[in-house]
Structures are given as C-alpha cells and as structure tokens.
PDB file of C-alpha atoms in Angstrom:
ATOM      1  CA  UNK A   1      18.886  12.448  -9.630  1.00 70.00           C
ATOM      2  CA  UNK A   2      19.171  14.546  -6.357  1.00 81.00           C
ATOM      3  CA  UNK A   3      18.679  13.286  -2.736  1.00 87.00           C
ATOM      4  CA  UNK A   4      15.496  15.851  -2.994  1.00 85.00           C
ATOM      5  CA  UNK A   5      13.613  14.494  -6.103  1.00 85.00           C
ATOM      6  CA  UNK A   6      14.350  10.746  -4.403  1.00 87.00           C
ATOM      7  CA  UNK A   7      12.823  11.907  -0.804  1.00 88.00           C
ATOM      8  CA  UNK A   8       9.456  13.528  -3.139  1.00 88.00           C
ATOM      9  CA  UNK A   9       9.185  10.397  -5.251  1.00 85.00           C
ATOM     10  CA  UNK A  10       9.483   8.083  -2.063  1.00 88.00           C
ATOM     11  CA  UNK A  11       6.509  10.393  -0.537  1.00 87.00           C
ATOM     12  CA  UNK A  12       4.456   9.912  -3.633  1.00 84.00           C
ATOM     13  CA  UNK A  13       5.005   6.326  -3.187  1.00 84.00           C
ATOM     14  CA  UNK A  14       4.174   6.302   0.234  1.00 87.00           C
ATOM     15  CA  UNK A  15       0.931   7.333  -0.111  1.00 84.00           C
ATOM     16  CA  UNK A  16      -1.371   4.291  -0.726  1.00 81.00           C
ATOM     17  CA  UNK A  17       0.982   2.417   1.494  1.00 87.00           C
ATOM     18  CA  UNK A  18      -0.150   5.046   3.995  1.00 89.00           C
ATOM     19  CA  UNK A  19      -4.079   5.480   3.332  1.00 84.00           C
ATOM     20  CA  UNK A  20      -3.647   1.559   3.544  1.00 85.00           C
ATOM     21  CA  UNK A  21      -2.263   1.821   6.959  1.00 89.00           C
ATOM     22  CA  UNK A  22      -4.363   4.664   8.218  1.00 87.00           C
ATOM     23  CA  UNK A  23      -7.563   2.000   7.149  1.00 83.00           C
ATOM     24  CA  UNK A  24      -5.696  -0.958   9.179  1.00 85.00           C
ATOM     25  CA  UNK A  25      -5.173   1.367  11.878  1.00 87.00           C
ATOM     26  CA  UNK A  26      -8.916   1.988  12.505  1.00 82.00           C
ATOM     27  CA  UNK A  27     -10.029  -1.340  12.631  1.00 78.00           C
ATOM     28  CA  UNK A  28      -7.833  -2.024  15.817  1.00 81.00           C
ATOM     29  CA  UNK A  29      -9.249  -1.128  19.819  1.00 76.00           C
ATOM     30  CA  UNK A  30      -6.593  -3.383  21.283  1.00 82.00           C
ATOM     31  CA  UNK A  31      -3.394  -1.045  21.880  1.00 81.00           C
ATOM     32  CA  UNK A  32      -1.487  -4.431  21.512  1.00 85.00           C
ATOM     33  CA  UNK A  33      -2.500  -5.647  18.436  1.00 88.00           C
ATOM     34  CA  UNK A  34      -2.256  -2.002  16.787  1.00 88.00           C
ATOM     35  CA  UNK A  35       1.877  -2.054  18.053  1.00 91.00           C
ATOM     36  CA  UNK A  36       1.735  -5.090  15.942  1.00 92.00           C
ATOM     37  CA  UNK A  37      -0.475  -4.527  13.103  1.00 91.00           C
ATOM     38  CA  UNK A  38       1.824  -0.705  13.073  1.00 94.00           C
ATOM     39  CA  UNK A  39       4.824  -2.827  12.757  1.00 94.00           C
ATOM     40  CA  UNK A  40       4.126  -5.182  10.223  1.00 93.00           C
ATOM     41  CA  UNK A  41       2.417  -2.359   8.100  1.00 94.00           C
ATOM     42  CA  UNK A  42       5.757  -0.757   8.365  1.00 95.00           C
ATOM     43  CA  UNK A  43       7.834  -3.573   7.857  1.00 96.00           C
ATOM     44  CA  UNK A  44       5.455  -4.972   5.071  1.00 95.00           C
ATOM     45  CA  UNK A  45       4.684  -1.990   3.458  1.00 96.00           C
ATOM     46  CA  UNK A  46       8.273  -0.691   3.630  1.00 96.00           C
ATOM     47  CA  UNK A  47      10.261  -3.924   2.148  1.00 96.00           C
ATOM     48  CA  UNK A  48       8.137  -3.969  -0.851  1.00 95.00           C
ATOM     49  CA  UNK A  49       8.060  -0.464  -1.597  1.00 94.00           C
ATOM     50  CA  UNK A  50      11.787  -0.723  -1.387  1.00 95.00           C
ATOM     51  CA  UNK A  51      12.229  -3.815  -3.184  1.00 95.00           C
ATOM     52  CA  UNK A  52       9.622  -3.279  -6.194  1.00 94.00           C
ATOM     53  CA  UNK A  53      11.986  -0.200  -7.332  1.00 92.00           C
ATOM     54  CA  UNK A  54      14.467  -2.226  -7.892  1.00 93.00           C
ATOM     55  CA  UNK A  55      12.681  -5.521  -9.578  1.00 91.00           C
ATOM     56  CA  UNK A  56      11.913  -2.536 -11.380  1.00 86.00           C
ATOM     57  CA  UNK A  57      15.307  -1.291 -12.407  1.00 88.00           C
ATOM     58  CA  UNK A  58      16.700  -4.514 -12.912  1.00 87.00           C
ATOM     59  CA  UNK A  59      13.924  -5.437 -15.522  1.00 84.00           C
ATOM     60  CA  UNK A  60      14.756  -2.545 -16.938  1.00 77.00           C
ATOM     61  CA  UNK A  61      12.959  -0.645 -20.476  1.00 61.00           C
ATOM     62  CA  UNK A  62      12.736  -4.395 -22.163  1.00 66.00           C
ATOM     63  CA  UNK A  63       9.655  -5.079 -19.818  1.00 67.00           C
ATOM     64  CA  UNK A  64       8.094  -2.033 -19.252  1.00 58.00           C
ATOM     65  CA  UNK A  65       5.431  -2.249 -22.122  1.00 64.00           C
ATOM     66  CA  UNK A  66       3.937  -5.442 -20.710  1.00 69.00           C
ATOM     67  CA  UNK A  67       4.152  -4.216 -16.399  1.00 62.00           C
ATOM     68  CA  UNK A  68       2.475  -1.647 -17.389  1.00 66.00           C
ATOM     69  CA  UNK A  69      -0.009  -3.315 -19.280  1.00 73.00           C
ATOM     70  CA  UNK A  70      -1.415  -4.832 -16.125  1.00 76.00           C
ATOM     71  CA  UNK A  71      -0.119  -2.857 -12.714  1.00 71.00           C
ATOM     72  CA  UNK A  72      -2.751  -1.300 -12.936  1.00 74.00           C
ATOM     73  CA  UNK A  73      -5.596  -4.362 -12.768  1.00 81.00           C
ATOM     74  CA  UNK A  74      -3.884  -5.962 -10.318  1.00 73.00           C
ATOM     75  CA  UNK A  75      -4.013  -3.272  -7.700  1.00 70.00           C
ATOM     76  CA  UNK A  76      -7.456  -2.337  -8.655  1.00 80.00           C
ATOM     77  CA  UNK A  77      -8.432  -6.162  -7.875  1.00 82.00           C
ATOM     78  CA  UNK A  78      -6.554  -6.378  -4.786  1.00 72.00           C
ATOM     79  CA  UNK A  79      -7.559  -3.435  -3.263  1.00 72.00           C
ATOM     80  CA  UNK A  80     -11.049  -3.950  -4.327  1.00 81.00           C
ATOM     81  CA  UNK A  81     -11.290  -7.411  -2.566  1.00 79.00           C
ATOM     82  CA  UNK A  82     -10.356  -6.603   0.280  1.00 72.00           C
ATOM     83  CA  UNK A  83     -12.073  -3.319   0.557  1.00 75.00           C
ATOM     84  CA  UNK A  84     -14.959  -5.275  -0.060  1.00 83.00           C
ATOM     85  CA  UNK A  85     -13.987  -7.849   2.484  1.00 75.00           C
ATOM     86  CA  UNK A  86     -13.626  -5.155   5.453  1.00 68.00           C
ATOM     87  CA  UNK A  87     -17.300  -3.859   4.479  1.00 79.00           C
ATOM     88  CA  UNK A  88     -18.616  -7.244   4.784  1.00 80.00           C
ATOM     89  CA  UNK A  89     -16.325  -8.170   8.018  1.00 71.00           C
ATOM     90  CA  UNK A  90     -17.702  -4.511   9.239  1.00 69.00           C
ATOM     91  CA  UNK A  91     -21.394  -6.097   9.126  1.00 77.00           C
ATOM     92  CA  UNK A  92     -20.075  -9.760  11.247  1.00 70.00           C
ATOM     93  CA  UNK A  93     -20.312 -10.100  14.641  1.00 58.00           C
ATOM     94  CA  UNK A  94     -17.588  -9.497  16.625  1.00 50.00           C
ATOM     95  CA  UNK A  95     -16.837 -12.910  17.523  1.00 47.00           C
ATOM     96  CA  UNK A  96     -16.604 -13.696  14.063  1.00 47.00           C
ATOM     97  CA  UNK A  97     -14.958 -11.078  12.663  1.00 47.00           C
ATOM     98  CA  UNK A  98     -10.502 -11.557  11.097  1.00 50.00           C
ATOM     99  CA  UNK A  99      -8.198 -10.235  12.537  1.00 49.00           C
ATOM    100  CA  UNK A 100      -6.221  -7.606  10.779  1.00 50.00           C
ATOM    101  CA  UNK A 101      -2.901  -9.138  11.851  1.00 57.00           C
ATOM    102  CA  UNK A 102      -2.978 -11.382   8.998  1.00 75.00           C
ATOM    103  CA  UNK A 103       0.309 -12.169   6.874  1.00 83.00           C
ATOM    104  CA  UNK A 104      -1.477 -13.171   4.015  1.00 84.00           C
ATOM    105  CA  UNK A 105      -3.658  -9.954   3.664  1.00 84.00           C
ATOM    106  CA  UNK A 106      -0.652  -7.696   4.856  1.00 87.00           C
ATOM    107  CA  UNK A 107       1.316  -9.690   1.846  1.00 89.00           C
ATOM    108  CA  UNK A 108      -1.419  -9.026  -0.824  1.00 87.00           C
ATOM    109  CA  UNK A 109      -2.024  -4.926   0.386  1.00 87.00           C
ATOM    110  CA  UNK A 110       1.817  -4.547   0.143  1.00 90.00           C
ATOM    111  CA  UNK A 111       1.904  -6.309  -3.295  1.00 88.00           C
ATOM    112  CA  UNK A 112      -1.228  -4.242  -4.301  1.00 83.00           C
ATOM    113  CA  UNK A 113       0.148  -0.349  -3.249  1.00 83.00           C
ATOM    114  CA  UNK A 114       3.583  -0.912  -4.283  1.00 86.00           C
ATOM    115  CA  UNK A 115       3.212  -1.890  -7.732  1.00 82.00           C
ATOM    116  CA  UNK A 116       3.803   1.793  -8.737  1.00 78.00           C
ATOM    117  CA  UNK A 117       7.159   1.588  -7.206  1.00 84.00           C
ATOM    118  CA  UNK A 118       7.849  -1.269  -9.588  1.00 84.00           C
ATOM    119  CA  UNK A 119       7.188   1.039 -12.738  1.00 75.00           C
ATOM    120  CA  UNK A 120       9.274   3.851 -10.754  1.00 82.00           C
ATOM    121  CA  UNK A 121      12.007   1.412 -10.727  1.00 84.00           C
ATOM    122  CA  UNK A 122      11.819   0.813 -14.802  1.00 77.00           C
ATOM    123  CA  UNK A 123      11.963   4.463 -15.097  1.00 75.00           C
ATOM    124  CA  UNK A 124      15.564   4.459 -12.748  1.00 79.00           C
ATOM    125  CA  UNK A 125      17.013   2.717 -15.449  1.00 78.00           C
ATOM    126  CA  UNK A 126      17.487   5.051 -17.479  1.00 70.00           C
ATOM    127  CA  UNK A 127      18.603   7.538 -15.687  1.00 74.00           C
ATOM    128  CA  UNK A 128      21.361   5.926 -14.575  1.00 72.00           C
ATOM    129  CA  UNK A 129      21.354   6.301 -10.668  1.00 79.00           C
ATOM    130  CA  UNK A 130      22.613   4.110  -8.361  1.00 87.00           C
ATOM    131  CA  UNK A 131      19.748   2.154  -7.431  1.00 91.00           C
ATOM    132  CA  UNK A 132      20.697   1.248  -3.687  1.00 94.00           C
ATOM    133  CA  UNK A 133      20.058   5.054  -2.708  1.00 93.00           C
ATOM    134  CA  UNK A 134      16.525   5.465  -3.987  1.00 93.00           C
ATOM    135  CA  UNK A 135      15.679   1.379  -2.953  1.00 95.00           C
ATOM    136  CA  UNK A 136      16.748   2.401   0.609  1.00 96.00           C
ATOM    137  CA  UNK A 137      14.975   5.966   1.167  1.00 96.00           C
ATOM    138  CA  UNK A 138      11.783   4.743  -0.777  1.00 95.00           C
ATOM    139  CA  UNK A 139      11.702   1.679   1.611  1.00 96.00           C
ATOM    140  CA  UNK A 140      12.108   3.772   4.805  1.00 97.00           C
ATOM    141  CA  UNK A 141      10.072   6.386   4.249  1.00 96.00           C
ATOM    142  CA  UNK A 142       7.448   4.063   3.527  1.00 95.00           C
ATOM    143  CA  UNK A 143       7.810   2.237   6.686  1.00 97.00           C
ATOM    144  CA  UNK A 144       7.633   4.944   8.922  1.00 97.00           C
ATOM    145  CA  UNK A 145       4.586   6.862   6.966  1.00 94.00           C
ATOM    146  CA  UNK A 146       2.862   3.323   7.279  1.00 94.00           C
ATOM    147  CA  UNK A 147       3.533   2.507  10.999  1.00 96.00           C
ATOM    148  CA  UNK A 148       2.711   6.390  11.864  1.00 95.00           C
ATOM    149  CA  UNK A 149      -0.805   5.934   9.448  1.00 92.00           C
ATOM    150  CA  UNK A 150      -2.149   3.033  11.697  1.00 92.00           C
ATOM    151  CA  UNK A 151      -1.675   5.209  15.269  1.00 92.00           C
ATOM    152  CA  UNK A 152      -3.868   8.085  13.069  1.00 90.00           C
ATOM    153  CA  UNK A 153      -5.917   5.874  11.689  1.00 88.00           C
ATOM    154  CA  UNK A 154      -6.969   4.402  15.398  1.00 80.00           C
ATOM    155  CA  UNK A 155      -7.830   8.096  16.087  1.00 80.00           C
ATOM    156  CA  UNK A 156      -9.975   8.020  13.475  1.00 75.00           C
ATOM    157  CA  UNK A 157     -11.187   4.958  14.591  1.00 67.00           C
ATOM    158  CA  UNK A 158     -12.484   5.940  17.847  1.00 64.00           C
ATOM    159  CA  UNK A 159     -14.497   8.823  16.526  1.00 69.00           C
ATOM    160  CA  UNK A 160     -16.049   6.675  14.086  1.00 62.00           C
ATOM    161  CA  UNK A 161     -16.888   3.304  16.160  1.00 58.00           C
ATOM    162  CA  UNK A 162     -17.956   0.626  14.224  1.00 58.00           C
ATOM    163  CA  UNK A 163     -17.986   2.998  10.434  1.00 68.00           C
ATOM    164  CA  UNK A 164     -14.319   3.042  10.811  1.00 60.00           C
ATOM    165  CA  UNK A 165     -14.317  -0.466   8.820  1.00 64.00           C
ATOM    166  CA  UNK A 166     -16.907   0.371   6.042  1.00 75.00           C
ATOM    167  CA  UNK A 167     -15.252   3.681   5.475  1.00 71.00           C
ATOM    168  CA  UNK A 168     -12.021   1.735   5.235  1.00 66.00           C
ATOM    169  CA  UNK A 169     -13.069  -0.751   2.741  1.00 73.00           C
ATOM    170  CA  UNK A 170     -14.640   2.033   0.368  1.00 82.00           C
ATOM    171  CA  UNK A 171     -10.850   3.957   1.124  1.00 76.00           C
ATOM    172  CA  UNK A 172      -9.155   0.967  -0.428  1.00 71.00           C
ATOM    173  CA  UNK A 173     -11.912   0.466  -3.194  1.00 83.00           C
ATOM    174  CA  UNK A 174     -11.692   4.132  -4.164  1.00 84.00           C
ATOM    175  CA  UNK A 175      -7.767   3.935  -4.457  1.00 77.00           C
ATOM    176  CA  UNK A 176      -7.968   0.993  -6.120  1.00 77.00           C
ATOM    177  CA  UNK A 177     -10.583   2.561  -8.840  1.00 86.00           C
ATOM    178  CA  UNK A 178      -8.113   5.505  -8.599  1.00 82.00           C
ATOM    179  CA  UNK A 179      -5.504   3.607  -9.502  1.00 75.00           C
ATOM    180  CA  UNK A 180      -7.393   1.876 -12.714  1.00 82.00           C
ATOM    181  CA  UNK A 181      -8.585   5.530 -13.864  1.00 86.00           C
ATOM    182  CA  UNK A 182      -5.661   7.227 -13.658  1.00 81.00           C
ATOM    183  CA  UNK A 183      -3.343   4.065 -15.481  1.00 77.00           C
ATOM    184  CA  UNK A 184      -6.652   4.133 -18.485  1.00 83.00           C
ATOM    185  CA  UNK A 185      -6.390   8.063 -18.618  1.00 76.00           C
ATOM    186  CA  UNK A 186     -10.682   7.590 -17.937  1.00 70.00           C
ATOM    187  CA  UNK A 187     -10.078  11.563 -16.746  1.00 63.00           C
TER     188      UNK A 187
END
C-alpha cells in the first residue's frame, strides 16, 4: 500500500471526526474555550483514529465477523445520544446549559467516529503493511482536520446564533443513522 492510498483512506476517516468537530466548534462564543475544545478535538479525535487502526490490525481476520457485527450500533447510539443531548441543551437556559469541554463526551464522540478505523485496521492485516505508517498519518490527519473543523464550525456558529446547536445535534444524529444504513446496506 502506497503513501497515496494511506493519505485518501486517512481523509475518509477523518470525516466524521471532522463533521464532529465542525458541530463542537459552533457551540463555542468564548475564543478561549474554542482553543481548548479545538485542541482536545484534535488530540481526542486524532489518538483514537490512530490507535483503532491498529487494535484493528492486531485483532486481525479472526475477529472481524463479530466487530463488524456491532460497529455499526454502537456509533449509531453514541452519536444519536448526544445529538439528541445538544438539541435538548440547545432549548436550556444559558446558565444551565454543559459545557462542551467535557472529557467524558469528547471520550465517547472519539470512540463513536473512529470505530471505522478499527475495521480499516482488520483490513491492514492482510495486506501486509507496516502498520506504524498508516497508525501515524491516519492519527495526524485526523487531528488537524478536527482542530481546523471547530474554528469553521464557530463561523458557522455565528451566522446561525442559537440554531448552531440543534443543527449540530441532527449533524451527529444523521451520521450516526448514516452510519447504521450504510453498515445494513438499507440503500
């Protein structure tokens, strides 16, 4: 496998990591909490998209019936509680509302969009590559599509006010569903 199909398979990847990020991203008005919500997205996002290939790969084609029996629930769960969770926080007042820097929901949304990289990682196995190349340019570009999607996602954020959140939740809920469709072939 070429340095090329590695950098289009981390961009693939990178994706729900990054729709994830741009959601995060337009939740946040305070420029100091959206440095640090950008950085753990990347860091968070980036570490397990780099890590699940290679759970992956070390599990190898013995497992790969039964991962793939479920990846695709679990994402669709995750996503789709805590889409549901930013509608409903959308709808709080502001004095009640989460914060987004939370290391338990960062945890769960980089469990939840890098579960594909964990199947990815099964399919490395075979193909006999060395593992460290792909783990380290799938983690990367990750991280720096995820810490760039919360900056864009503020942007978005200011033109929609207070929407930004409900349009985020129903992001995460529709990539979760996407997610589920595409794994039961429903199209």
């Amino acid at each position: 496998m070429n340095i090329f199909s590695v950098v289009l398979i981390s961009l693939g990847l990178a994706m729900d990591a990054f729709a994830v990020s741009l959601t995060m991203g337009m939740k946040i008005n305070n420029s100091g909490e959206r440095n640090k919500v950008a950085i753990k997205c990347g860091l968070f996002f980036g570490v397990f998209q780099g890590i699940m290939p290679f759970i992956g790969w070390a599990l190898g084609k013995n497992f790969t019936r039964y991962i793939s029996l479920i990846d695709h629930w679990i994402a669709f769960i995750v996503l789709g509680i805590i889409g549901i969770n930013m509608i409903v926080e959308a709808f709080k007042k502001e004095e009640d509302k989460e914060t987004a820097n939370n290391n338990k929901q960062f945890l769960f949304l980089a469990i939840a969009t890098s579960i594909d990289a964990l199947a990815v990682g099964v399919s490395l196995a075979f193909l006999n590559v060395n593992i460290l190349v792909p783990v380290f340019i799938i983690g990367l570009i990750t991280c720096i599509l995820s810490f760039i999607g919360v900056f864009l996602g503020r942007k978005f954020g200011d033109i929609l006010k207070n929407k930004a959140a409900i349009i985020g939740g129903i992001i995460l809920i529709i990539i979760g569903t996407k997610i589920l469709v595409e794994h039961l072939n429903l199209l």
